mmCIF file of C-alpha atoms in Angstrom:
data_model
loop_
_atom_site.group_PDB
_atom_site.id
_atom_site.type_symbol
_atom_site.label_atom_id
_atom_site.label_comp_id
_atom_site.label_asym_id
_atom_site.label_seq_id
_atom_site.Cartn_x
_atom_site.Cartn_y
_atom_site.Cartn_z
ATOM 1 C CA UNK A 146 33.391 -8.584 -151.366
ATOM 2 C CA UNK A 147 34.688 -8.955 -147.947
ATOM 3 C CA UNK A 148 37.671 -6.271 -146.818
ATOM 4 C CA UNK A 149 39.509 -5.421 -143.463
ATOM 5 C CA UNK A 150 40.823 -2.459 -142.977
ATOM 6 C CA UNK A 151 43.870 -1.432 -140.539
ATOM 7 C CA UNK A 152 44.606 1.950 -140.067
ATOM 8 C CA UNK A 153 47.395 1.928 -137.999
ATOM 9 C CA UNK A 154 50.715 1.249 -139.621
ATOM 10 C CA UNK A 155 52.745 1.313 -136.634
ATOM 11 C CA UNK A 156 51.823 1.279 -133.035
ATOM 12 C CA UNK A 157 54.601 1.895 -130.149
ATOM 13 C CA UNK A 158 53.803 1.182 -126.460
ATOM 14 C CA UNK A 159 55.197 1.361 -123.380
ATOM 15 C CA UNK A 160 55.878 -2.144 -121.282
ATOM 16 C CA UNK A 161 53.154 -3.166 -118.955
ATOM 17 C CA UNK A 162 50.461 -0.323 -120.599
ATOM 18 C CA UNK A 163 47.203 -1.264 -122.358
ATOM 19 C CA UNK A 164 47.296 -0.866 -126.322
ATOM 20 C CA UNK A 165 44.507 -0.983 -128.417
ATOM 21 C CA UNK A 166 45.007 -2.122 -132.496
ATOM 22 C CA UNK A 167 42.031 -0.957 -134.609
ATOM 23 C CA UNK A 168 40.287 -3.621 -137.303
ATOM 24 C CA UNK A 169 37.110 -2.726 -139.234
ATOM 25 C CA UNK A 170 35.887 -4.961 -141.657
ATOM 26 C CA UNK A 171 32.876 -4.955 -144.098
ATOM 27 C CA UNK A 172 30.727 -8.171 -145.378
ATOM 28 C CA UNK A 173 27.900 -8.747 -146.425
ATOM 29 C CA UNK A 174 27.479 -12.077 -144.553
ATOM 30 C CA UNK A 175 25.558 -12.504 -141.604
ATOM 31 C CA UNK A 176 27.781 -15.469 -140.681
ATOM 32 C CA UNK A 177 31.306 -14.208 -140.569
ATOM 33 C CA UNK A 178 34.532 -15.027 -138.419
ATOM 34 C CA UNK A 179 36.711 -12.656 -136.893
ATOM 35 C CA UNK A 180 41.018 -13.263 -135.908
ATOM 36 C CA UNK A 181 43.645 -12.230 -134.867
ATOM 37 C CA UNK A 182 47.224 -12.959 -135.665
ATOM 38 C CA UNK A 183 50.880 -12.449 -134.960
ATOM 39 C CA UNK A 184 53.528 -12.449 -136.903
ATOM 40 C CA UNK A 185 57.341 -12.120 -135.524
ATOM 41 C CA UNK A 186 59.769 -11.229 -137.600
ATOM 42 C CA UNK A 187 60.201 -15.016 -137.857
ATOM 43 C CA UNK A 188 57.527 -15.066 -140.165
ATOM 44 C CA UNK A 189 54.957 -17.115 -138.921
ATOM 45 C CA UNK A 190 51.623 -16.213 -138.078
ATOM 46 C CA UNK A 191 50.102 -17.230 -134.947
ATOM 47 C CA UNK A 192 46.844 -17.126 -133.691
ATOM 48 C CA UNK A 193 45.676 -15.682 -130.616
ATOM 49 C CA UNK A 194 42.378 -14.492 -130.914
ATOM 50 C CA UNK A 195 38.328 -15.477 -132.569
ATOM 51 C CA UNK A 196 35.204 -13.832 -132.632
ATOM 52 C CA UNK A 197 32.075 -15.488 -134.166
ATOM 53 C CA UNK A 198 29.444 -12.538 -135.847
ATOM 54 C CA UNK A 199 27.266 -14.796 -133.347
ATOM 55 C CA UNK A 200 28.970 -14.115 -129.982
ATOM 56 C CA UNK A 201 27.324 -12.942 -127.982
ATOM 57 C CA UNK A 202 29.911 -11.787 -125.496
ATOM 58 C CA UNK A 203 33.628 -10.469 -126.995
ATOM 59 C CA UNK A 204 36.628 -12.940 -127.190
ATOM 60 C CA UNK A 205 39.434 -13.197 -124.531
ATOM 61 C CA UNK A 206 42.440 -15.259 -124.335
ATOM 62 C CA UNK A 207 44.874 -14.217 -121.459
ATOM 63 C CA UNK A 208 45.963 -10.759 -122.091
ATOM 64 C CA UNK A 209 43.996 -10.697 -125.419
ATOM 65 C CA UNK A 210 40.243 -8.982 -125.930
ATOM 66 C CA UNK A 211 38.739 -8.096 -128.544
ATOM 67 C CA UNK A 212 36.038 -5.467 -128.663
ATOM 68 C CA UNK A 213 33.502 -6.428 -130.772
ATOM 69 C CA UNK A 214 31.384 -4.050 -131.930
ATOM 70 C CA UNK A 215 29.131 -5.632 -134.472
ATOM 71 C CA UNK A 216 26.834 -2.058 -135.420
ATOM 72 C CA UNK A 217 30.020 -0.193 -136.559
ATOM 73 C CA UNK A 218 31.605 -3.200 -137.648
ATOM 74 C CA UNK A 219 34.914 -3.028 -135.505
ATOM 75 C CA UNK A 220 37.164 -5.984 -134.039
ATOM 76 C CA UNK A 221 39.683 -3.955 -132.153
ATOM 77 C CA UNK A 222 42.713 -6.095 -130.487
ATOM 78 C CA UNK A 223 43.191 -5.137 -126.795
ATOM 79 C CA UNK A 224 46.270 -6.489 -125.585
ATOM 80 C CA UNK A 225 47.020 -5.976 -121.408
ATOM 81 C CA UNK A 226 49.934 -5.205 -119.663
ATOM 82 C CA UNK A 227 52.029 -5.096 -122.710
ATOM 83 C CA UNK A 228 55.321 -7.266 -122.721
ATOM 84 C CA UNK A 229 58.684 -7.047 -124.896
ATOM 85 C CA UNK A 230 57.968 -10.361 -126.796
ATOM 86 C CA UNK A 231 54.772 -8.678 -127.709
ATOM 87 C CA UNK A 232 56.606 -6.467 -130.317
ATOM 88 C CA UNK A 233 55.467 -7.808 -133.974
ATOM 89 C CA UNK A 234 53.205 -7.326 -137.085
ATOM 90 C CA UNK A 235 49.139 -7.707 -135.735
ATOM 91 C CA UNK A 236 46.825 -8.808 -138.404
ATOM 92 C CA UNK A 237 42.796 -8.543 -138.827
ATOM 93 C CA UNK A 238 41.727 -11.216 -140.529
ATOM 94 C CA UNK A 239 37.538 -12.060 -141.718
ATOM 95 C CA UNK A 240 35.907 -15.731 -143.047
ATOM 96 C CA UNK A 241 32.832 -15.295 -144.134
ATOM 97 C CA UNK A 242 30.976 -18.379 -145.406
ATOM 98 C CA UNK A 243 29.320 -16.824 -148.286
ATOM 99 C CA UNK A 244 32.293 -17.457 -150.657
ATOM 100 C CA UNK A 245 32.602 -21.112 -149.456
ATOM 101 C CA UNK A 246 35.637 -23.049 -148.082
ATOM 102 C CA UNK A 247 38.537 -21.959 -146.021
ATOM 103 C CA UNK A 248 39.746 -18.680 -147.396
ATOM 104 C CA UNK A 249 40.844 -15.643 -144.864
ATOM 105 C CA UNK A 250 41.002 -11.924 -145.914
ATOM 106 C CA UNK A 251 43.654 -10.342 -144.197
ATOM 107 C CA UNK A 252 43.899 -6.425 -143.483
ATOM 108 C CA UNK A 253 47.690 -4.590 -144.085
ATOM 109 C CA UNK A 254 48.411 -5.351 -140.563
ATOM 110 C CA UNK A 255 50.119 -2.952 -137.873
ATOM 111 C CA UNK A 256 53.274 -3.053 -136.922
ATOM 112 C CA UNK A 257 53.730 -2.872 -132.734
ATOM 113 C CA UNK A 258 56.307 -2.080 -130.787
ATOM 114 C CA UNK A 259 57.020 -2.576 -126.851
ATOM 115 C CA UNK A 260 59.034 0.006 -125.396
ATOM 116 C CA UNK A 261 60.824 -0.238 -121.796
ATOM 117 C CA UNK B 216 51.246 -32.246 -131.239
ATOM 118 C CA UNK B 217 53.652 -30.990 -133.886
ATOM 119 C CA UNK B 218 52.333 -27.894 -136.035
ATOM 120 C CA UNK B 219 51.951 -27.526 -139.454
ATOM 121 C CA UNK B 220 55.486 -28.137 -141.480
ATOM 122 C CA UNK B 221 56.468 -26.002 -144.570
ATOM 123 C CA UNK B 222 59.381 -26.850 -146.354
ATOM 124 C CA UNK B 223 61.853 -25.546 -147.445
ATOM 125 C CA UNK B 224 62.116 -22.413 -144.787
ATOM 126 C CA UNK B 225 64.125 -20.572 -147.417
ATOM 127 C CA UNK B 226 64.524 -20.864 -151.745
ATOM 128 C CA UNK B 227 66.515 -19.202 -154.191
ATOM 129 C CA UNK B 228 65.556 -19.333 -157.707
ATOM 130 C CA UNK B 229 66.207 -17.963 -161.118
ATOM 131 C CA UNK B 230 63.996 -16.272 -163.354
ATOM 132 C CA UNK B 231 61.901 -18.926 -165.555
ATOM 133 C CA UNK B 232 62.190 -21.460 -163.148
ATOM 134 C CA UNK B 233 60.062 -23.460 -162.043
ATOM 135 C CA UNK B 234 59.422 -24.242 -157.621
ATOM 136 C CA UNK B 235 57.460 -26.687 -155.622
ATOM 137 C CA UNK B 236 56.816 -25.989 -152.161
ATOM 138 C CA UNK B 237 55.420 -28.332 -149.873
ATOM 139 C CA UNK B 238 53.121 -28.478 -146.911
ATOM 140 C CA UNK B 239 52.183 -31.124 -144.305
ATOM 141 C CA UNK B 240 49.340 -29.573 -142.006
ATOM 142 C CA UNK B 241 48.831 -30.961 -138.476
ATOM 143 C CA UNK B 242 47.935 -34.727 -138.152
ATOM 144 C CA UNK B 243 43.886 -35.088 -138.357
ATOM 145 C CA UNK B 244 43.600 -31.893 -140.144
ATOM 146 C CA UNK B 245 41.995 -32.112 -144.270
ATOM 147 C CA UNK B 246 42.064 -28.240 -145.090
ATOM 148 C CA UNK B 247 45.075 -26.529 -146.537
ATOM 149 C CA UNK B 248 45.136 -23.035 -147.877
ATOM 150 C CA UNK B 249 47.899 -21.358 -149.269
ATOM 151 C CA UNK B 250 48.808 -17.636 -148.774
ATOM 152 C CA UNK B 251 51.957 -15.300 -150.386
ATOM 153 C CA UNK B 252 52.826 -12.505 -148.622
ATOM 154 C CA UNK B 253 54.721 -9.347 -149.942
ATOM 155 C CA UNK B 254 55.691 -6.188 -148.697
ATOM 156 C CA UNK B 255 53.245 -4.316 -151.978
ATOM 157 C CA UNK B 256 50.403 -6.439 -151.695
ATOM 158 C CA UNK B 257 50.063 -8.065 -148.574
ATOM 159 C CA UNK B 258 48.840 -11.584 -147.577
ATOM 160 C CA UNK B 259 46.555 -12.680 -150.340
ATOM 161 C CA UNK B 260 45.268 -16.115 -150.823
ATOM 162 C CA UNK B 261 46.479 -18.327 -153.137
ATOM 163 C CA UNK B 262 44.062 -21.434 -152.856
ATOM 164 C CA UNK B 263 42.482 -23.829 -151.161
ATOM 165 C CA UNK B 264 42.270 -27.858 -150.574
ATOM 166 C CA UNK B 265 39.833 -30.030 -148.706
ATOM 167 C CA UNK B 266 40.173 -33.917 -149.198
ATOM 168 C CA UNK B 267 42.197 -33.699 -152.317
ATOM 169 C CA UNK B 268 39.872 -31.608 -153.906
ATOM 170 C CA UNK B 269 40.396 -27.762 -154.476
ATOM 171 C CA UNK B 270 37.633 -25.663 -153.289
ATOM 172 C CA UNK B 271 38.374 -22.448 -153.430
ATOM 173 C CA UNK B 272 41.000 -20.223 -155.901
ATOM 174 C CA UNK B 273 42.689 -16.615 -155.613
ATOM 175 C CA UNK B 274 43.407 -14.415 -158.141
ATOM 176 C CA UNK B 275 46.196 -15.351 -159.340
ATOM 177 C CA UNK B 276 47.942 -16.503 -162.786
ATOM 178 C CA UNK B 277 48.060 -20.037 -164.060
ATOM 179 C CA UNK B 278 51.695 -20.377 -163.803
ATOM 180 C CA UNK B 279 50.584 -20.815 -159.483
ATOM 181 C CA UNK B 280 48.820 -24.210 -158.963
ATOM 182 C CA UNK B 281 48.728 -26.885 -156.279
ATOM 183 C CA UNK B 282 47.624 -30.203 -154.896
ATOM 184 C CA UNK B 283 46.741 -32.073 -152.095
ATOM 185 C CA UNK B 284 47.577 -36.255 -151.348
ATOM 186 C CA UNK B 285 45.574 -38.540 -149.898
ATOM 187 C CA UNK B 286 47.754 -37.655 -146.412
ATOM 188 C CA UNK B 287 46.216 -34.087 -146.193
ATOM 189 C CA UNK B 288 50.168 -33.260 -147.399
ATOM 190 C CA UNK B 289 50.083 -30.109 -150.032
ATOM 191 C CA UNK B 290 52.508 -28.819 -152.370
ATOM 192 C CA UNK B 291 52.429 -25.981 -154.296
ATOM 193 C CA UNK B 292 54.298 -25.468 -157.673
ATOM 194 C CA UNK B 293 55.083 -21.908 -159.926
ATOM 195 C CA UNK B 294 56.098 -22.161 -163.068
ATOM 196 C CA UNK B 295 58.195 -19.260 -165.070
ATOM 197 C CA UNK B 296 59.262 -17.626 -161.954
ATOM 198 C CA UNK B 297 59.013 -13.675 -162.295
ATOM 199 C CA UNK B 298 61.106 -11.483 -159.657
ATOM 200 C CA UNK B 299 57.599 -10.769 -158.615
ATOM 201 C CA UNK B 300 57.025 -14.143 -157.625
ATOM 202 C CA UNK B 301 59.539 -12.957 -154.273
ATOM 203 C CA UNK B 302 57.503 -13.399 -151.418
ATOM 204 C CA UNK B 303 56.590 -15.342 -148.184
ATOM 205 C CA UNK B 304 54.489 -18.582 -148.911
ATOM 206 C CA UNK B 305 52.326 -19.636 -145.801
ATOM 207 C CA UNK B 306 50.506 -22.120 -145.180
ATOM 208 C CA UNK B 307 47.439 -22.777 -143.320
ATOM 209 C CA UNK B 308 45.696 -26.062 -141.742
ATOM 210 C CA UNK B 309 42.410 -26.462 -140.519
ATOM 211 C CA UNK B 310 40.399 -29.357 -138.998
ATOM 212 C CA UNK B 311 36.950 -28.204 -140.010
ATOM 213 C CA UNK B 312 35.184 -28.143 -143.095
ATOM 214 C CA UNK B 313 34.392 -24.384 -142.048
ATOM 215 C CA UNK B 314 37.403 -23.469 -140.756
ATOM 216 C CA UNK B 315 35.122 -22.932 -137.619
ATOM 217 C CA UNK B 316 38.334 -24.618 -135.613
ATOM 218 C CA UNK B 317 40.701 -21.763 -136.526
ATOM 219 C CA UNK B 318 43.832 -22.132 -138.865
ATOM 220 C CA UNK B 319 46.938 -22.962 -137.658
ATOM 221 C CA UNK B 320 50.160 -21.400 -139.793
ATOM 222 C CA UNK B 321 53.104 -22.873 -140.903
ATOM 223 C CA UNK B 322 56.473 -20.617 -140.378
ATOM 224 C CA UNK B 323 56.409 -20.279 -144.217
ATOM 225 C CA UNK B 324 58.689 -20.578 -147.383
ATOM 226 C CA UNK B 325 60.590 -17.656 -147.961
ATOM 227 C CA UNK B 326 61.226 -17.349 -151.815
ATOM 228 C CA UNK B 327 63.409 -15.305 -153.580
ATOM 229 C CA UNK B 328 63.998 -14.608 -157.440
ATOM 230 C CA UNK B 329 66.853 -13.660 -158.915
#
């Protein structure tokens, strides 16, 4: 069975610095998807970052990167030049295709927050 | 384009009753899945549709079920609500059969039993 794991609870950074969230994950799929999400105290969850186990080179969108590391089967969440708004819940989340249809397995997420 | 709709944002019921929730993922899209979120247990998945069909099922009671129209619109219904029931219902659209295109997230149905 599939399973993320978060180990950071909370996270607290300072505005502008680098911060690094740690995902590990275990399948045993070849063919596996990696994400990303954030969640605001809103609620919703939005997207911000993919990773196919077949990428060749790691994901980045803007000030998101995620380091791949497919041996030790980490997905760490880089995010750059940290901002206020960035403050949220972070969630890991793994598809693999073994199990068939659309179904994500989410990790207990970590809770980040921006500091001036 | 406009996201994926969940409705209603926010639901009080009583113990033993029953709720439908409802769904309508963005336009073009066929895949819903359904997720509840709580503070114990996290986001686990509920289910999932694809063309009116279910395809894939969490664990989870009978008393949760769902369905999908011919519009890609889902609703989801519990029966015999417990207090444990209390949770965050997202859901989650996709346009791929593989959910290769990503899932987009409603803002959720926030559910509470009294």
């Amino acid at each position: 069975a599939q399973k993320i794991t978060q180990t950071q609870p909370g996270m607290f950074v300072q505005e502008k610095e680098a911060v690094t969230l740690d995902c590990t994950y275990d399948t045993s799929d070849p063919s596996y998807g990696l994400f990303w999400y954030k969640q605001p105290s809103s609620g919703e969850m939005i997207f911000l970052i993919y990773q196919g186990s077949y990428d060749q080179q790691n994901a980045t969108e803007g000030r998101y990167s995620l380091n791949f590391q497919k041996a030790r089967k980490s997905a760490n969440l880089v995010i750059s030049a940290s901002q206020l708004g960035d403050s949220a819940m972070y969630f890991c989340a793994m598809k693999d295709w073994a199990g068939g249809g659309n179904k994500l397995t989410f990790g207990t997420g970590t809770q980040l927050k921006v500091e001036l | 384009k406009a996201g994926v709709t969940q409705t209603p944002r926010y639901l009080i019921k009583t113990r033993g009753q029953q709720v439908t929730l409802s769904c309508s993922p963005i336009s073009g899209h066929r895949s819903v899945s359904w997720y509840q979120q709580t503070p114990g247990q996290g986001l686990q998945f509920l289910f999932e549709y694809f063309s009116e069909t279910q395809r894939n099922k969490g664990n989870f009671p009978g008393r949760f079920s769902g369905r999908q129209f011919s519009n890609s619109r889902s609703e989801m219904n519990v029966s015999t609500l417990e207090l444990g029931d209390s949770a965050l219902y997202l859901c989650a659209s996709s346009a791929l059969l593989t959910g290769d295109g990503g899932y987009t997230f409603g803002s959720g149905t926030r559910l509470t039993v009294v």
